[in-house]
Amino acid sequence: MSAWGIRSVAGLITGVVLLAVAGCGGSPAPRRSAPSMSQAPVSPALPPRPVELRLDGIDPCSLLTAAQRSQLGVNQGQPGHGSESSPLKGASCVWSNLPASPDNAWSGRLVLGQGADYALGLEPLRTVNGFAATTTGSAGSDPTFYCGMLVDVAPGQSLLASYDNGAKDYPGMNHQLACDKAQQLASDMLSTLRSIKQR
């Protein structure tokens, strides 16, 4: 190779080295971020139910046996009347211990048009006899003395079990205890419902 060719190659190498050094001393090249995939926020879901228990054609007052009513200390159930405009509407039954005190009233409702996910995320998820349950309040009710529990029994259907100490005369009552009492009713109703479905 001629001296001229060697000088040309050396000049080319020097130029490349200078460019590389200049690149190191300058501001870093903007990073190219990986293409972002637009993801919708993942909404929490209810865990799978042990079995599907559809509520169509069930009489809510049949969901507490005489033995269960005796254990709760309540009278025979009376059909209830709820708001037809509520998303949690459906046939219901009310059991109370009137005229005894403290005032204890339980209500069971067959919600045929709304799943238990209606109240998902409002309070910690509970489990009743293997079924997921969410808790909710009621308009005009004091949450210290009331708790409603939606049990996930079938797609788009839920069993609403609620407890209410309307007279506010239960010693030491609080929301946790009200929800425990609602859960007791839900457990009893689920046991009866499963036995009806197995007939």
mmCIF file of C-alpha atoms in Angstrom:
data_model
loop_
_atom_site.group_PDB
_atom_site.id
_atom_site.type_symbol
_atom_site.label_atom_id
_atom_site.label_comp_id
_atom_site.label_asym_id
_atom_site.label_seq_id
_atom_site.Cartn_x
_atom_site.Cartn_y
_atom_site.Cartn_z
ATOM 1 C CA MET A 1 0.000 0.000 0.000
ATOM 2 C CA SER A 2 1.336 3.472 -0.827
ATOM 3 C CA ALA A 3 2.191 6.038 1.831
ATOM 4 C CA TRP A 4 -0.782 8.082 0.651
ATOM 5 C CA GLY A 5 -3.146 5.124 1.175
ATOM 6 C CA ILE A 6 -1.770 4.484 4.675
ATOM 7 C CA ARG A 7 -2.265 8.148 5.593
ATOM 8 C CA SER A 8 -5.870 8.050 4.276
ATOM 9 C CA VAL A 9 -6.742 4.957 6.310
ATOM 10 C CA ALA A 10 -5.057 6.441 9.415
ATOM 11 C CA GLY A 11 -6.992 9.684 8.960
ATOM 12 C CA LEU A 12 -10.229 7.781 8.594
ATOM 13 C CA ILE A 13 -9.562 5.788 11.794
ATOM 14 C CA THR A 14 -8.626 8.974 13.675
ATOM 15 C CA GLY A 15 -11.858 10.634 12.541
ATOM 16 C CA VAL A 16 -13.947 7.699 13.720
ATOM 17 C CA VAL A 17 -12.170 7.654 17.110
ATOM 18 C CA LEU A 18 -12.697 11.403 17.543
ATOM 19 C CA LEU A 19 -16.380 11.078 16.724
ATOM 20 C CA ALA A 20 -16.729 8.256 19.244
ATOM 21 C CA VAL A 21 -14.952 10.258 21.964
ATOM 22 C CA ALA A 22 -17.075 13.323 21.226
ATOM 23 C CA GLY A 23 -20.186 11.158 21.509
ATOM 24 C CA CYS A 24 -19.119 9.928 24.945
ATOM 25 C CA GLY A 25 -18.606 13.427 26.319
ATOM 26 C CA GLY A 26 -21.892 14.872 25.057
ATOM 27 C CA SER A 27 -25.363 14.416 26.375
ATOM 28 C CA PRO A 28 -26.631 10.865 26.088
ATOM 29 C CA ALA A 29 -28.730 10.001 23.121
ATOM 30 C CA PRO A 30 -32.401 9.887 23.997
ATOM 31 C CA ARG A 31 -33.460 6.407 25.018
ATOM 32 C CA ARG A 32 -36.005 4.751 22.875
ATOM 33 C CA SER A 33 -38.617 3.267 25.120
ATOM 34 C CA ALA A 34 -40.036 -0.096 24.301
ATOM 35 C CA PRO A 35 -43.330 0.213 22.520
ATOM 36 C CA SER A 36 -45.987 0.512 25.222
ATOM 37 C CA MET A 37 -48.996 -1.737 25.029
ATOM 38 C CA SER A 38 -52.144 0.030 26.121
ATOM 39 C CA GLN A 39 -53.719 -2.054 28.864
ATOM 40 C CA ALA A 40 -57.057 -1.487 30.466
ATOM 41 C CA PRO A 41 -56.869 -1.510 34.259
ATOM 42 C CA VAL A 42 -57.467 -5.002 35.552
ATOM 43 C CA SER A 43 -60.580 -5.027 37.702
ATOM 44 C CA PRO A 44 -60.599 -7.454 40.606
ATOM 45 C CA ALA A 45 -62.720 -10.524 40.154
ATOM 46 C CA LEU A 46 -64.513 -12.774 42.579
ATOM 47 C CA PRO A 47 -62.924 -16.170 43.196
ATOM 48 C CA PRO A 48 -64.639 -19.212 41.662
ATOM 49 C CA ARG A 49 -67.724 -20.506 43.477
ATOM 50 C CA PRO A 50 -67.786 -24.109 44.712
ATOM 51 C CA VAL A 51 -71.070 -24.746 42.914
ATOM 52 C CA GLU A 52 -73.656 -22.678 41.050
ATOM 53 C CA LEU A 53 -76.881 -22.159 43.020
ATOM 54 C CA ARG A 54 -79.422 -20.307 40.892
ATOM 55 C CA LEU A 55 -82.157 -18.514 42.841
ATOM 56 C CA ASP A 56 -84.976 -18.624 40.277
ATOM 57 C CA GLY A 57 -88.225 -19.980 41.702
ATOM 58 C CA ILE A 58 -87.009 -20.067 45.331
ATOM 59 C CA ASP A 59 -89.174 -18.754 48.187
ATOM 60 C CA PRO A 60 -86.797 -16.667 50.362
ATOM 61 C CA CYS A 61 -88.788 -17.498 53.511
ATOM 62 C CA SER A 62 -88.069 -21.204 52.927
ATOM 63 C CA LEU A 63 -84.323 -20.598 53.320
ATOM 64 C CA LEU A 64 -84.360 -20.740 57.135
ATOM 65 C CA THR A 65 -85.457 -23.968 58.771
ATOM 66 C CA ALA A 66 -87.277 -24.037 62.101
ATOM 67 C CA ALA A 67 -84.048 -25.220 63.781
ATOM 68 C CA GLN A 68 -82.090 -22.336 62.255
ATOM 69 C CA ARG A 69 -84.749 -19.808 63.317
ATOM 70 C CA SER A 70 -84.614 -21.200 66.847
ATOM 71 C CA GLN A 71 -80.836 -20.828 66.916
ATOM 72 C CA LEU A 72 -81.084 -17.189 65.764
ATOM 73 C CA GLY A 73 -83.949 -16.568 68.213
ATOM 74 C CA VAL A 74 -86.320 -15.207 65.549
ATOM 75 C CA ASN A 75 -89.959 -15.653 64.603
ATOM 76 C CA GLN A 76 -91.232 -17.191 61.396
ATOM 77 C CA GLY A 77 -90.242 -15.142 58.357
ATOM 78 C CA GLN A 78 -92.509 -12.557 56.740
ATOM 79 C CA PRO A 79 -92.274 -11.583 53.072
ATOM 80 C CA GLY A 80 -90.502 -8.238 52.798
ATOM 81 C CA HIS A 81 -91.009 -5.313 50.468
ATOM 82 C CA GLY A 82 -87.955 -3.658 48.976
ATOM 83 C CA SER A 83 -87.508 -0.787 46.557
ATOM 84 C CA GLU A 84 -88.211 -1.752 42.953
ATOM 85 C CA SER A 85 -85.771 0.909 41.758
ATOM 86 C CA SER A 86 -82.810 -0.574 43.650
ATOM 87 C CA PRO A 87 -80.258 -2.599 41.657
ATOM 88 C CA LEU A 88 -80.500 -5.106 44.528
ATOM 89 C CA LYS A 89 -84.237 -5.674 44.151
ATOM 90 C CA GLY A 90 -85.824 -9.084 44.516
ATOM 91 C CA ALA A 91 -88.115 -11.221 46.645
ATOM 92 C CA SER A 92 -87.175 -11.037 50.320
ATOM 93 C CA CYS A 93 -88.044 -12.371 53.738
ATOM 94 C CA VAL A 94 -87.619 -10.721 57.152
ATOM 95 C CA TRP A 95 -87.029 -12.563 60.411
ATOM 96 C CA SER A 96 -87.095 -10.683 63.720
ATOM 97 C CA ASN A 97 -87.206 -11.382 67.433
ATOM 98 C CA LEU A 98 -89.950 -8.812 68.163
ATOM 99 C CA PRO A 99 -91.148 -8.040 70.791
ATOM 100 C CA ALA A 100 -87.956 -9.229 72.521
ATOM 101 C CA SER A 101 -84.951 -6.997 72.995
ATOM 102 C CA PRO A 102 -82.324 -6.164 72.005
ATOM 103 C CA ASP A 103 -83.893 -5.702 68.595
ATOM 104 C CA ASN A 104 -82.524 -8.216 66.068
ATOM 105 C CA ALA A 105 -83.793 -8.311 62.496
ATOM 106 C CA TRP A 106 -82.399 -10.351 59.629
ATOM 107 C CA SER A 107 -83.442 -10.138 56.000
ATOM 108 C CA GLY A 108 -82.767 -12.458 53.081
ATOM 109 C CA ARG A 109 -83.228 -11.276 49.499
ATOM 110 C CA LEU A 110 -82.926 -13.126 46.189
ATOM 111 C CA VAL A 111 -81.180 -10.678 43.859
ATOM 112 C CA LEU A 112 -81.783 -12.108 40.393
ATOM 113 C CA GLY A 113 -80.382 -9.234 38.351
ATOM 114 C CA GLN A 114 -77.127 -8.301 40.075
ATOM 115 C CA GLY A 115 -74.037 -10.276 41.071
ATOM 116 C CA ALA A 116 -72.079 -9.925 44.298
ATOM 117 C CA ASP A 117 -69.440 -7.936 42.389
ATOM 118 C CA TYR A 118 -71.821 -4.953 42.819
ATOM 119 C CA ALA A 119 -70.121 -4.189 46.152
ATOM 120 C CA LEU A 120 -66.655 -5.519 45.287
ATOM 121 C CA GLY A 121 -63.885 -3.430 46.814
ATOM 122 C CA LEU A 122 -66.044 -1.541 49.323
ATOM 123 C CA GLU A 123 -64.902 -3.733 52.207
ATOM 124 C CA PRO A 124 -62.627 -6.780 52.475
ATOM 125 C CA LEU A 125 -63.962 -9.852 50.711
ATOM 126 C CA ARG A 126 -65.469 -12.528 52.940
ATOM 127 C CA THR A 127 -66.120 -16.216 52.354
ATOM 128 C CA VAL A 128 -69.360 -17.916 53.390
ATOM 129 C CA ASN A 129 -69.425 -21.718 53.093
ATOM 130 C CA GLY A 130 -66.883 -21.476 50.264
ATOM 131 C CA PHE A 131 -68.746 -18.712 48.383
ATOM 132 C CA ALA A 132 -67.301 -15.211 47.974
ATOM 133 C CA ALA A 133 -69.265 -12.460 49.709
ATOM 134 C CA THR A 134 -69.090 -8.677 49.502
ATOM 135 C CA THR A 135 -70.565 -6.269 52.038
ATOM 136 C CA THR A 136 -72.670 -3.186 51.425
ATOM 137 C CA GLY A 137 -74.690 -0.612 53.296
ATOM 138 C CA SER A 138 -78.272 0.520 52.861
ATOM 139 C CA ALA A 139 -79.637 4.020 52.344
ATOM 140 C CA GLY A 140 -80.823 5.432 55.651
ATOM 141 C CA SER A 141 -79.170 2.730 57.758
ATOM 142 C CA ASP A 142 -76.454 3.401 60.306
ATOM 143 C CA PRO A 143 -73.441 1.202 59.380
ATOM 144 C CA THR A 144 -72.690 0.726 63.073
ATOM 145 C CA PHE A 145 -75.946 -1.238 63.418
ATOM 146 C CA TYR A 146 -76.454 -2.582 59.885
ATOM 147 C CA CYS A 147 -74.607 -4.802 57.424
ATOM 148 C CA GLY A 148 -75.685 -6.285 54.101
ATOM 149 C CA MET A 149 -73.779 -9.197 52.580
ATOM 150 C CA LEU A 150 -74.017 -10.218 48.911
ATOM 151 C CA VAL A 151 -73.096 -13.860 48.363
ATOM 152 C CA ASP A 152 -71.940 -14.882 44.872
ATOM 153 C CA VAL A 153 -74.203 -17.876 44.140
ATOM 154 C CA ALA A 154 -74.555 -17.741 40.331
ATOM 155 C CA PRO A 155 -73.600 -15.557 37.348
ATOM 156 C CA GLY A 156 -75.579 -12.295 37.626
ATOM 157 C CA GLN A 157 -77.331 -13.433 40.819
ATOM 158 C CA SER A 158 -76.582 -12.970 44.494
ATOM 159 C CA LEU A 159 -78.081 -13.831 47.842
ATOM 160 C CA LEU A 160 -78.363 -10.731 50.032
ATOM 161 C CA ALA A 161 -78.268 -11.460 53.757
ATOM 162 C CA SER A 162 -78.539 -8.467 56.073
ATOM 163 C CA TYR A 163 -78.670 -7.758 59.774
ATOM 164 C CA ASP A 164 -80.151 -4.632 61.374
ATOM 165 C CA ASN A 165 -80.341 -3.532 64.999
ATOM 166 C CA GLY A 166 -82.835 -0.767 64.164
ATOM 167 C CA ALA A 167 -83.511 0.148 67.796
ATOM 168 C CA LYS A 168 -79.736 0.570 68.365
ATOM 169 C CA ASP A 169 -80.115 -1.219 71.685
ATOM 170 C CA TYR A 170 -77.680 -4.111 71.206
ATOM 171 C CA PRO A 171 -74.833 -3.654 73.751
ATOM 172 C CA GLY A 172 -71.452 -3.162 72.079
ATOM 173 C CA MET A 173 -72.853 -3.346 68.564
ATOM 174 C CA ASN A 174 -70.486 -2.256 65.771
ATOM 175 C CA HIS A 175 -70.213 -2.763 62.021
ATOM 176 C CA GLN A 176 -67.964 -5.813 62.331
ATOM 177 C CA LEU A 177 -70.428 -7.557 64.650
ATOM 178 C CA ALA A 178 -73.372 -6.595 62.418
ATOM 179 C CA CYS A 179 -71.515 -8.165 59.455
ATOM 180 C CA ASP A 180 -70.758 -11.290 61.497
ATOM 181 C CA LYS A 181 -74.487 -11.609 62.193
ATOM 182 C CA ALA A 182 -75.309 -11.077 58.500
ATOM 183 C CA GLN A 183 -72.743 -13.765 57.664
ATOM 184 C CA GLN A 184 -74.422 -16.165 60.114
ATOM 185 C CA LEU A 185 -77.723 -15.703 58.260
ATOM 186 C CA ALA A 186 -75.990 -16.102 54.876
ATOM 187 C CA SER A 187 -74.396 -19.351 56.043
ATOM 188 C CA ASP A 188 -77.734 -20.757 57.229
ATOM 189 C CA MET A 189 -79.522 -19.734 54.026
ATOM 190 C CA LEU A 190 -76.788 -21.258 51.840
ATOM 191 C CA SER A 191 -76.955 -24.553 53.714
ATOM 192 C CA THR A 192 -80.724 -24.701 53.213
ATOM 193 C CA LEU A 193 -80.456 -23.635 49.564
ATOM 194 C CA ARG A 194 -77.946 -26.391 48.825
ATOM 195 C CA SER A 195 -80.206 -28.988 50.419
ATOM 196 C CA ILE A 196 -83.199 -27.731 48.375
ATOM 197 C CA LYS A 197 -81.151 -27.939 45.163
ATOM 198 C CA GLN A 198 -80.102 -31.530 45.957
ATOM 199 C CA ARG A 199 -83.686 -32.787 46.257
#
